[in-house]
mmCIF file of C-alpha atoms in Angstrom:
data_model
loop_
_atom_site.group_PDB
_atom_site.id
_atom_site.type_symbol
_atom_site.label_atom_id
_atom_site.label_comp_id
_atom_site.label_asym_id
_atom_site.label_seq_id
_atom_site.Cartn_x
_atom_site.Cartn_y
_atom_site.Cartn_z
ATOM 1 C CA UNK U 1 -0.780 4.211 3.924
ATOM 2 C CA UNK U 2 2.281 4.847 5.495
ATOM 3 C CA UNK U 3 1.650 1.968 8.375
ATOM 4 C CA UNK U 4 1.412 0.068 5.507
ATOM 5 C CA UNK U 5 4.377 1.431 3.843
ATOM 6 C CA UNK U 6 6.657 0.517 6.866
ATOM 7 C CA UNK U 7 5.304 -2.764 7.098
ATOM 8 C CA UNK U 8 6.099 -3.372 3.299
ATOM 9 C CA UNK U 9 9.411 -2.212 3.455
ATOM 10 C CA UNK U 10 10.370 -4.071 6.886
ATOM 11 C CA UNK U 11 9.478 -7.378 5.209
ATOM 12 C CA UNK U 12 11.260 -6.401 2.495
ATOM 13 C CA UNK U 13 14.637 -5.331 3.945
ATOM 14 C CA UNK U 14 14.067 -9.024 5.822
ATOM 15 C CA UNK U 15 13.205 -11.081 2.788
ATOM 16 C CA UNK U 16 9.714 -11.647 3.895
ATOM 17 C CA UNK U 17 8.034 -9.968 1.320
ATOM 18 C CA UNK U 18 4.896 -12.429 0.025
ATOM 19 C CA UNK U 19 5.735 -13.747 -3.336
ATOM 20 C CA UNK U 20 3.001 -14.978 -5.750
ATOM 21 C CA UNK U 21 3.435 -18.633 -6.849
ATOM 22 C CA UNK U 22 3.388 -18.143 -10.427
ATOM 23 C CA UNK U 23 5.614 -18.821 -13.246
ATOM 24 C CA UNK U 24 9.241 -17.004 -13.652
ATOM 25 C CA UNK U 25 9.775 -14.838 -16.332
ATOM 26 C CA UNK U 26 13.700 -15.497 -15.541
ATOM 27 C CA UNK U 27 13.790 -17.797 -18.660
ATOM 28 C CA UNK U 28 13.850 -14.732 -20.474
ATOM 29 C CA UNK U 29 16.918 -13.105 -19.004
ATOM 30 C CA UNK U 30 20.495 -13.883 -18.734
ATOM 31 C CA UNK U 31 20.860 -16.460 -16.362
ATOM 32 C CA UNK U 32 24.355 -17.340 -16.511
ATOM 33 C CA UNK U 33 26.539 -16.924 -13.229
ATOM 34 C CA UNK U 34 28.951 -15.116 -15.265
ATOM 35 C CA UNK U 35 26.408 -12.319 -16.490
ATOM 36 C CA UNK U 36 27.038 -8.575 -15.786
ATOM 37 C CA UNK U 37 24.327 -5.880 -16.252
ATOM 38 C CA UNK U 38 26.285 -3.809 -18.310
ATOM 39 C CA UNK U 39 29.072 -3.455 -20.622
ATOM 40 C CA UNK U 40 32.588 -3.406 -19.358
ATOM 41 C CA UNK U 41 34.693 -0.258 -20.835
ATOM 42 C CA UNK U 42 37.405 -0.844 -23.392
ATOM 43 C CA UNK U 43 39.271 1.626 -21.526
ATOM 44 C CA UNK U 44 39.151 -0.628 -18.013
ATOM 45 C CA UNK U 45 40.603 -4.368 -17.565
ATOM 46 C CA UNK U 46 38.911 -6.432 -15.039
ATOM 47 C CA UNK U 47 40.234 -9.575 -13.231
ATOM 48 C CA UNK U 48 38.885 -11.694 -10.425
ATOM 49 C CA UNK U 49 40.462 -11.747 -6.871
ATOM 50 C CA UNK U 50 39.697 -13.061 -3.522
ATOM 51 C CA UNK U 51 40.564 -11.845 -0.197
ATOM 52 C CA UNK U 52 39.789 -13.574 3.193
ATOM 53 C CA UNK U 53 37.700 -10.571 6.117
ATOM 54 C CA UNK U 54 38.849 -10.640 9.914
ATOM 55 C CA UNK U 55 36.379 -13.823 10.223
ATOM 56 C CA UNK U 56 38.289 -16.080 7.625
ATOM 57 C CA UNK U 57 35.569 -15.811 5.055
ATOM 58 C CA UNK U 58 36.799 -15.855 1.501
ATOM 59 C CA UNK U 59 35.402 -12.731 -0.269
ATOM 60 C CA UNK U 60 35.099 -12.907 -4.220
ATOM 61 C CA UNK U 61 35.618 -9.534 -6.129
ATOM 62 C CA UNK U 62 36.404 -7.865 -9.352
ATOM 63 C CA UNK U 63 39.247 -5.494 -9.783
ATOM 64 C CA UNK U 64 38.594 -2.963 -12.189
ATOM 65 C CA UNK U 65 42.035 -0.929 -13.325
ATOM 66 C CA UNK U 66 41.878 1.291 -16.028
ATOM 67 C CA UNK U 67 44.120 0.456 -19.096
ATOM 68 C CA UNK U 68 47.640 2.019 -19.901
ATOM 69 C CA UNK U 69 48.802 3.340 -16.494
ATOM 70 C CA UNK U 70 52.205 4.137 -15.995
ATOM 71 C CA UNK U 71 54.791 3.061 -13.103
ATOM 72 C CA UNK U 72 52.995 5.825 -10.535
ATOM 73 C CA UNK U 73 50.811 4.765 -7.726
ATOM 74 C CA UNK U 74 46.796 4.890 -8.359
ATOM 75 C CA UNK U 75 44.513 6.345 -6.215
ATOM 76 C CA UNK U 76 41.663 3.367 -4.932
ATOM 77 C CA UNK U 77 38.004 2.454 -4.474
ATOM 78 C CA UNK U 78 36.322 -0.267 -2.414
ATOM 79 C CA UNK U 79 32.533 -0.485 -3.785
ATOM 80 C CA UNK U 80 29.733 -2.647 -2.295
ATOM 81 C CA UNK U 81 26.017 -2.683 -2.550
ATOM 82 C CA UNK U 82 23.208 -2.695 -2.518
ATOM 83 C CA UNK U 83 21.749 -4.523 0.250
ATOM 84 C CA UNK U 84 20.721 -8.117 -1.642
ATOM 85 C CA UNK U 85 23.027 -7.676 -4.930
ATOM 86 C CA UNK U 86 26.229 -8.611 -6.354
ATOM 87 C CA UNK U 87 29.373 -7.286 -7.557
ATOM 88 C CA UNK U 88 27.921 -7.681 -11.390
ATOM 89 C CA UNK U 89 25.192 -5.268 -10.733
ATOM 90 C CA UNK U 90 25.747 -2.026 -9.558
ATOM 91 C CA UNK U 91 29.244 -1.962 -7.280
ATOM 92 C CA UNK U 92 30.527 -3.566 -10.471
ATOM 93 C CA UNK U 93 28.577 -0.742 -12.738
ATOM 94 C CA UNK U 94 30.504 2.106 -10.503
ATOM 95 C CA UNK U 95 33.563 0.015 -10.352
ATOM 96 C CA UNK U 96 33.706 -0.051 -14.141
ATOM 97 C CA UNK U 97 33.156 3.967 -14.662
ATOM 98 C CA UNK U 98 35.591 4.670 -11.768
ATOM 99 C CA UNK U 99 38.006 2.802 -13.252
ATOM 100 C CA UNK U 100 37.546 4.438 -16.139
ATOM 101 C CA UNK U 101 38.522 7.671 -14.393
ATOM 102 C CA UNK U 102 41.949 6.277 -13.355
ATOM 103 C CA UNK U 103 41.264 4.417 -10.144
ATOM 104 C CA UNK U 104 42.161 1.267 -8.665
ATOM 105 C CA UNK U 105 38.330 -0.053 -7.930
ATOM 106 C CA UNK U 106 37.552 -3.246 -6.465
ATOM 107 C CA UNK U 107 33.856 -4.688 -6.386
ATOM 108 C CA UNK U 108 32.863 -7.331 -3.713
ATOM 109 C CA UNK U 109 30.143 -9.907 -3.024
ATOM 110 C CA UNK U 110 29.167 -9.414 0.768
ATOM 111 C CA UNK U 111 29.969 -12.805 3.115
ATOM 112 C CA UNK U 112 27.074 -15.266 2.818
ATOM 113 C CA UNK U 113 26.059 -14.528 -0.780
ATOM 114 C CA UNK U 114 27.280 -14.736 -4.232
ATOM 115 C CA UNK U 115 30.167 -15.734 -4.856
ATOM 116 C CA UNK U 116 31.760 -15.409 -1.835
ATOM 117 C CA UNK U 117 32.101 -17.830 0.817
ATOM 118 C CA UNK U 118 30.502 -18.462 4.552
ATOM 119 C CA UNK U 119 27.565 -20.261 5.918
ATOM 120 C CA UNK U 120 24.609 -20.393 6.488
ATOM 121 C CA UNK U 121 24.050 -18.893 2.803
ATOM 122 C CA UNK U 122 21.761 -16.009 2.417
ATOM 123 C CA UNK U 123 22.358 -14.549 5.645
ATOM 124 C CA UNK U 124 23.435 -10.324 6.866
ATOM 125 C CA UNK U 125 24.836 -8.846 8.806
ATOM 126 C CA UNK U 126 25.870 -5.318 9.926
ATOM 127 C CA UNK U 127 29.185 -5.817 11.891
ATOM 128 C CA UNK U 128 30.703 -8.615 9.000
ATOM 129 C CA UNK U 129 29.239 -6.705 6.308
ATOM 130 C CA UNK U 130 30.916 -3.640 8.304
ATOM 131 C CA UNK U 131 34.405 -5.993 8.156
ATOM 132 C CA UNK U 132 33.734 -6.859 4.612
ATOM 133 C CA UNK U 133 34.500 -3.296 3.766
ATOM 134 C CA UNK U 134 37.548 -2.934 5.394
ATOM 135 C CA UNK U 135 39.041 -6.649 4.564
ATOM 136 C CA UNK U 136 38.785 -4.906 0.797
ATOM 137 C CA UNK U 137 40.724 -2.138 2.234
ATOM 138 C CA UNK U 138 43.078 -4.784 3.470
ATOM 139 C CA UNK U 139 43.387 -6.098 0.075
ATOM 140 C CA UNK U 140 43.980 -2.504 -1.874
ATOM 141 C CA UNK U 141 46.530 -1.680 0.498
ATOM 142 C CA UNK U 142 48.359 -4.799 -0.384
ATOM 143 C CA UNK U 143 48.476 -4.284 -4.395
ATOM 144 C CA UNK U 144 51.465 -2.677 -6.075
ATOM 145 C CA UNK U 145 50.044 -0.415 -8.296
ATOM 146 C CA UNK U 146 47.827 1.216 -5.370
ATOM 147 C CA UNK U 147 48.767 4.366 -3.220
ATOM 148 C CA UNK U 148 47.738 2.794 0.208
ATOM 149 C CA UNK U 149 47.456 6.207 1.390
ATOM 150 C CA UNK U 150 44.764 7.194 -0.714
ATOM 151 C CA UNK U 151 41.540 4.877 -0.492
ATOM 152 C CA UNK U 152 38.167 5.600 -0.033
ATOM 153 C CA UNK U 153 34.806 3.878 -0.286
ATOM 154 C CA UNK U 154 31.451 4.034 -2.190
ATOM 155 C CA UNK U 155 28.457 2.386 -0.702
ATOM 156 C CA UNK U 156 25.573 1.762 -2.292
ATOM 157 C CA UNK U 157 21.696 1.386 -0.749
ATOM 158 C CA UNK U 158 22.178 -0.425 2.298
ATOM 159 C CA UNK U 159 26.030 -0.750 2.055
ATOM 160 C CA UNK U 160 25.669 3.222 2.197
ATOM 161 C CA UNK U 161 25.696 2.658 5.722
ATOM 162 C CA UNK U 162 27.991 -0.568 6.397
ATOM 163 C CA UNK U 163 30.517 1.989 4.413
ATOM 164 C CA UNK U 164 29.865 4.817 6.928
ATOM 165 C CA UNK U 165 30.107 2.627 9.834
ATOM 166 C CA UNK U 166 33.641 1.057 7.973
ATOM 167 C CA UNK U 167 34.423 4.707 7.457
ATOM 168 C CA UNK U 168 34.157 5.341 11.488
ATOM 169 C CA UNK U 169 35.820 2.872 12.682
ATOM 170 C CA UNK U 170 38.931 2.363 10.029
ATOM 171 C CA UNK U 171 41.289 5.258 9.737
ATOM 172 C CA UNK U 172 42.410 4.066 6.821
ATOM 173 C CA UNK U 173 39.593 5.086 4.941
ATOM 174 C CA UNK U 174 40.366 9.134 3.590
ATOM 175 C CA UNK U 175 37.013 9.524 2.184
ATOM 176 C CA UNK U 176 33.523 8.466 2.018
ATOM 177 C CA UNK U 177 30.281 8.380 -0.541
ATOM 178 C CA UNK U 178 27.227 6.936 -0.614
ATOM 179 C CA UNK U 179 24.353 6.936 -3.247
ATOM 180 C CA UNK U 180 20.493 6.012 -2.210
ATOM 181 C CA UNK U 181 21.739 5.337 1.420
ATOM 182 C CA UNK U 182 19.822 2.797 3.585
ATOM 183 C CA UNK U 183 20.290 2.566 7.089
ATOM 184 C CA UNK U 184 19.222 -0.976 7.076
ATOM 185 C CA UNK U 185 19.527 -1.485 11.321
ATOM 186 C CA UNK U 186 17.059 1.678 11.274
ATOM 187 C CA UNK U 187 14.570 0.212 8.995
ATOM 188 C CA UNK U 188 14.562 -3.144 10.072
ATOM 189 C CA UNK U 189 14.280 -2.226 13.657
ATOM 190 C CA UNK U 190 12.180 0.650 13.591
ATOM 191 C CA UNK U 191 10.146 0.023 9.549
ATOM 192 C CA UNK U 192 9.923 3.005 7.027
ATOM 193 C CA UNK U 193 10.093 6.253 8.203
ATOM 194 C CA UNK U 194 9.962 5.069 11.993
ATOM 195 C CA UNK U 195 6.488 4.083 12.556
ATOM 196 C CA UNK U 196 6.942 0.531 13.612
ATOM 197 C CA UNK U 197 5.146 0.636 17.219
ATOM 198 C CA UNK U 198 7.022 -1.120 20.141
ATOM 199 C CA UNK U 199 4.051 -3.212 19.972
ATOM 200 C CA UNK U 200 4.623 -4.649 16.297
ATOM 201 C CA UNK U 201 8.747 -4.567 17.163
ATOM 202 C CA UNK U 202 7.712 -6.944 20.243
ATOM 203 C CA UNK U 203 5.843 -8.936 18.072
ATOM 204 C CA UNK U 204 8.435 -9.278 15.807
ATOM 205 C CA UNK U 205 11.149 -10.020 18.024
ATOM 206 C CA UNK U 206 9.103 -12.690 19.453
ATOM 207 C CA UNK U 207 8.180 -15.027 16.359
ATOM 208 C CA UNK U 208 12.362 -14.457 15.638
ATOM 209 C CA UNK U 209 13.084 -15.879 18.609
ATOM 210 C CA UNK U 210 10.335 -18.695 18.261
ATOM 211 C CA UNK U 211 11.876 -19.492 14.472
ATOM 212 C CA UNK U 212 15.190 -19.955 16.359
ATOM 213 C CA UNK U 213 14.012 -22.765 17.920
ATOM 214 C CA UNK U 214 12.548 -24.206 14.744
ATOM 215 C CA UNK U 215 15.659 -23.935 13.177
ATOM 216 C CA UNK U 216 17.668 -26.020 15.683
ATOM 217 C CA UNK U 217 15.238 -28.757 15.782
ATOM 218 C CA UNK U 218 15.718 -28.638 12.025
ATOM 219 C CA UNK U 219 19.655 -28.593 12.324
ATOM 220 C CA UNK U 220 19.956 -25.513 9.856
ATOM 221 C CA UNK U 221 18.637 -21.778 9.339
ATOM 222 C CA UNK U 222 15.052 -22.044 7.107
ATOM 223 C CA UNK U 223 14.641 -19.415 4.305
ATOM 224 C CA UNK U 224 12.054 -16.760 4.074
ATOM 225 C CA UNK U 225 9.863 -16.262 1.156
ATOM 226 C CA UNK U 226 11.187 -14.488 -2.038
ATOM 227 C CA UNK U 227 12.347 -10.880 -1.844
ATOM 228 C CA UNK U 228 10.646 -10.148 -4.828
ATOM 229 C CA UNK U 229 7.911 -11.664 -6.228
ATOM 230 C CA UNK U 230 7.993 -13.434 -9.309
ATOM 231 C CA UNK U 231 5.230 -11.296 -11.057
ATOM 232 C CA UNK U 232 3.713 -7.717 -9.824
ATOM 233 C CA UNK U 233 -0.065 -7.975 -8.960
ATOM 234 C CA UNK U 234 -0.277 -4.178 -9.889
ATOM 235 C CA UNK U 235 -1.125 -2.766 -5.824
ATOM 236 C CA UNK U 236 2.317 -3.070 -4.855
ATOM 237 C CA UNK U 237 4.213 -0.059 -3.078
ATOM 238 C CA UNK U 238 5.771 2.082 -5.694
ATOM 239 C CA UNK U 239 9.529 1.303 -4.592
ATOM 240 C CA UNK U 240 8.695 -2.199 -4.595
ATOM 241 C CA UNK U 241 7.700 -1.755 -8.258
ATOM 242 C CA UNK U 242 10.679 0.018 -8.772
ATOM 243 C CA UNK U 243 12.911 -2.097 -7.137
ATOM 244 C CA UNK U 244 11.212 -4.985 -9.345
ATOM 245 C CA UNK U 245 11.774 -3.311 -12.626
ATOM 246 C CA UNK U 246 15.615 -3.437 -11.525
ATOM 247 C CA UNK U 247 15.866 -6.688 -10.086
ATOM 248 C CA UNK U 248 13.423 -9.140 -11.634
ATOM 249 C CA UNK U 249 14.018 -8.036 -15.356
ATOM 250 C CA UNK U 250 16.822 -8.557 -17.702
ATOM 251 C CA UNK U 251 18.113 -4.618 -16.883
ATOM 252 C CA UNK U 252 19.471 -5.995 -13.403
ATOM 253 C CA UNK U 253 18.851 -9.642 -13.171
ATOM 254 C CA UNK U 254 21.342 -11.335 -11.523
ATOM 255 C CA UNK U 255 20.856 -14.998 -11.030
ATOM 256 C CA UNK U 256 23.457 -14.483 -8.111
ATOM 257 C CA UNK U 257 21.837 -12.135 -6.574
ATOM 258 C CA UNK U 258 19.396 -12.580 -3.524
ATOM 259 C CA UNK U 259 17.099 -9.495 -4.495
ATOM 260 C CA UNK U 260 17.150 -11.231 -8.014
ATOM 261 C CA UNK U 261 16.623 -14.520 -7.288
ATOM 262 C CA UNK U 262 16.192 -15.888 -3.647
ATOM 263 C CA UNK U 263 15.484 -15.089 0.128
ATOM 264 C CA UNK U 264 17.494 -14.178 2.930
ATOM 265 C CA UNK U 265 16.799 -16.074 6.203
ATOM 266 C CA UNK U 266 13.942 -15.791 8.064
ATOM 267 C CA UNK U 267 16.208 -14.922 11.063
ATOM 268 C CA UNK U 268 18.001 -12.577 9.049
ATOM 269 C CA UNK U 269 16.758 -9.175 10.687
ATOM 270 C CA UNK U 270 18.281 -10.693 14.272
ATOM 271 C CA UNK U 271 22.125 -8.800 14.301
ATOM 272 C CA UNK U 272 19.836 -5.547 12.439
ATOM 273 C CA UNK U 273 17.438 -5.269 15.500
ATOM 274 C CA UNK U 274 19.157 -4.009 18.062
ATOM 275 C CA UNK U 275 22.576 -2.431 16.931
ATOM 276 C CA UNK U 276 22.420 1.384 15.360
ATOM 277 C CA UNK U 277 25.658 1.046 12.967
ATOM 278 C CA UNK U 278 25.879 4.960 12.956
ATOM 279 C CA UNK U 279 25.996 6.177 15.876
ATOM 280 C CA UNK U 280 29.443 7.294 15.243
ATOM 281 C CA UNK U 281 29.138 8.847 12.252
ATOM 282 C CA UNK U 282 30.668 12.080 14.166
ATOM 283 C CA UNK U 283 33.851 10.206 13.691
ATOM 284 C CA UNK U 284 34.259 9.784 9.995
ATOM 285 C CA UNK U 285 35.071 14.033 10.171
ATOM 286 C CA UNK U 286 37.919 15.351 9.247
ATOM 287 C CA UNK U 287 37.661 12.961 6.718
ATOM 288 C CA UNK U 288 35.055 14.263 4.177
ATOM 289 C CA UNK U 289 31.571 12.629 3.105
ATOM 290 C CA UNK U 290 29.439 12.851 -0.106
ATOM 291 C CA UNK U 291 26.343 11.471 -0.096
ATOM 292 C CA UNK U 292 23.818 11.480 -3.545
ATOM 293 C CA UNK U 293 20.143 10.713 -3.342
ATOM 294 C CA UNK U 294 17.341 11.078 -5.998
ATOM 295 C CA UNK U 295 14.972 13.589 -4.916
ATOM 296 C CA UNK U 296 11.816 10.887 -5.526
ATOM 297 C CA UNK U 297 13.556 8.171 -3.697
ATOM 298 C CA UNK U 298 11.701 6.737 -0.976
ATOM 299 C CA UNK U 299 14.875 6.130 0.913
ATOM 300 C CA UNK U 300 16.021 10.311 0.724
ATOM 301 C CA UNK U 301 15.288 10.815 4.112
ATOM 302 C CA UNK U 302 18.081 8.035 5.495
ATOM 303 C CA UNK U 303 20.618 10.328 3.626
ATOM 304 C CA UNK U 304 19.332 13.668 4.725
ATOM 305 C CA UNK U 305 18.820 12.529 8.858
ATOM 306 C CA UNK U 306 22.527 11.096 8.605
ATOM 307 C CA UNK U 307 24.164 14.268 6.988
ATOM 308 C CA UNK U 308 22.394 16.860 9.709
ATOM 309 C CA UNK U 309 23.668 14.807 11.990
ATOM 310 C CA UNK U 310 27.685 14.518 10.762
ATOM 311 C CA UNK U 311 30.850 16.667 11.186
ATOM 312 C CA UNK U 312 32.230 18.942 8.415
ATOM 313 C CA UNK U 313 33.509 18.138 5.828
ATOM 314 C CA UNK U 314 30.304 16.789 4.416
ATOM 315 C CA UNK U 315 27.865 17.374 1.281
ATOM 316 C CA UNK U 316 24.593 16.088 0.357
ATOM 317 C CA UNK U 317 23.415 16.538 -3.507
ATOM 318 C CA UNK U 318 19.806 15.772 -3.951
ATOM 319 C CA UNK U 319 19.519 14.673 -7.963
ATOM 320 C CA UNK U 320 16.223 16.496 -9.505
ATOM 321 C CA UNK U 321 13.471 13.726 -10.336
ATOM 322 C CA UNK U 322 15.541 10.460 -9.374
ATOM 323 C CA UNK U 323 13.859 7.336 -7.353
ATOM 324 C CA UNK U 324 15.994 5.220 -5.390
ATOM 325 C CA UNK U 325 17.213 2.396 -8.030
ATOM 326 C CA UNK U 326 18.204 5.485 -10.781
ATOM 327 C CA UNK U 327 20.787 5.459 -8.595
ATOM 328 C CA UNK U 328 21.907 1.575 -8.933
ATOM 329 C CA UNK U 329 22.753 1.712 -13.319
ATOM 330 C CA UNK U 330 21.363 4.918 -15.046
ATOM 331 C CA UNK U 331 25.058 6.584 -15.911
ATOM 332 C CA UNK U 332 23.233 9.374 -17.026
ATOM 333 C CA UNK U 333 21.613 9.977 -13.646
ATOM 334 C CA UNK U 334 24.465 9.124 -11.527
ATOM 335 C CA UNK U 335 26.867 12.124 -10.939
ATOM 336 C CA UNK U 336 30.294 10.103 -11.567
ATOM 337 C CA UNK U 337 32.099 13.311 -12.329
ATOM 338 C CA UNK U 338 31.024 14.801 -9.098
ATOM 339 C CA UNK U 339 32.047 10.875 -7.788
ATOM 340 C CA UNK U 340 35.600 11.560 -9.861
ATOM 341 C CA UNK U 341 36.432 15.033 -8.522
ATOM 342 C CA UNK U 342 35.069 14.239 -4.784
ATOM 343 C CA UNK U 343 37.868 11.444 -4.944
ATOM 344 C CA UNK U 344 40.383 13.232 -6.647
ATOM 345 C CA UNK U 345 40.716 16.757 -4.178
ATOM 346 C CA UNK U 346 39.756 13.793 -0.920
ATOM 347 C CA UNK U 347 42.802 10.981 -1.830
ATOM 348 C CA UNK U 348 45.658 13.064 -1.227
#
């Protein structure tokens, strides 16, 4: 079961998750580009923006600031994640009830998908998705209304740990959560709780490097099968059910979105393979780190491996009965006021 478990998960972290070829039950949900999964507060304005990341690619985000502020300086929030989604899902979910709490929050699409820009579409990867992070830092730090000197970052899923590795490596950065972390270089290089032999990661490596060679005959990148399939068969992994009832129904359907409604690249796992993103988690400390996991959540164990392994000042709350996508929209489940006061003793 768990062999099977690791397998599942690899192929889904990689878009290569079989998808039955049946009809879409996306008729049914909101598929309008413009559609966010929940309701924006009355207390919270939100206006587009772009910013351009160290590579030149145009990132599209929300910024979410909350309504009657006076002259002084807010405190700010870069939000991404998860791994596959878009800024209306859950980083703009978060953004929204930081906001709310008197931050400065902006919510990004990742380079390659949604709304943002760079090619081939579709694609990952941990050192631009790394950059993404900071480029939003670039862009906080630039706004009139924001304290420069006090920004931190949430990450969500697998931008959990692009926002730990951003944490690392830019100083900027004064403090750090995550919620339902996913080391995604971890899992894709090593499957679900490790057990990927060096056998199947040979294996894999090899038919990656054969589809390279496919794709230059073809002159572009192909794409994998669906991340999700359109319909459960019923003997699906229980996250996979759970990330379903998220993703492919009108609670978190995104049409944007490549968990929602698309593929990543075959050759997407490639840059994940082979480079550990936190190995330097040491260095986010003195700086502090929360991170928030649901005590059911397949994906706990990425959270509780990275904070025995971290520098003071860190914490780790474990929330009673949660799975892994509780974490992505249920405000009742998610601890924003532990989220609010983390920030508000950290960005000073």
């Amino acid at each position: 079961m768990r062999k099977a478990l690791a397998i599942a998960i690899l192929f889904l972290a990689s878009g290569q998750l079989s998808a039955q070829k049946v009809k879409s039950d996306s008729e049914k949900m909101n598929t309008s580009k413009e559609h966010y999964t929940f309701q924006l507060s009355d207390k919270v304005i939100r206006k587009k923006v772009s910013f351009k990341n160290r590579y030149g690619i145009t990132l599209s985000g929300d910024l979410y600031l909350p309504k009657n502020t006076g002259t002084e300086k807010l405190s700010a929030l870069a939000i991404g994640g998860p791994f596959g989604a878009v800024k209306q899902q859950s980083s703009g979910l978060y953004a929204n009830q930081m906001a709310e709490r008197g931050f400065a929050v902006v919510a990004f699409d990742p380079s390659y998908t949604g709304e943002s820009g760079g090619e081939p579409r579709n694609v990952a990867s941990p050192e631009i998705n790394t950059e993404d992070f900071s480029a939003a830092i670039d862009f906080l730090g630039l706004q009139k209304n924001v304290d420069r000197n006090k920004i931190g970052i949430i990450g969500i899923c697998g931008f959990g740990g692009f926002a730990l590795n951003a944490t690392a490596i830019d100083k900027r950065v004064k403090a750090v959560a995550t919620t339902s972390l996913y080391d995604m270089t971890r899992v894709m290089s090593r499957g679900y709780n490790d057990v990927v032999t060096l056998e199947q990661r040979t294996k894999t490596l090899e038919n990656l490097s054969e589809q390279r060679w496919k794709d230059a005959k073809a002159g572009k990148p192909a794409d994998g099968p669906r991340n999700l399939p359109e319909t459960l068969k019923g003997d699906e992994p229980q996250f996979v059910k759970e990330y379903f009832d998220y993703y492919r129904t009108p609670r978190g359907f995104q049409v944007n979105s490549v968990n929602s409604n698309g593929a990543w690249l075959i050759t997407n796992p490639i840059s994940f393979m082979n480079m550990p993103i936190l190995s330097y988690v040491k260095e986010i400390s003195p700086r502090p780190m929360l991170m928030i996991a649901g005590e059911n959540a397949h994906s706990r164990y990425f959270s509780e491996d990275i904070f025995k392994i971290a520098n003071e000042p860190k914490e780790l709350i474990i929330i009673p009965n949660a799975v892994h996508v509780d974490l992505y929209d249920k405000v009742d489940v998610i601890p924003f006021d532990k989220l609010d006061s983390f920030f508000k003793t950290n960005l000073k």
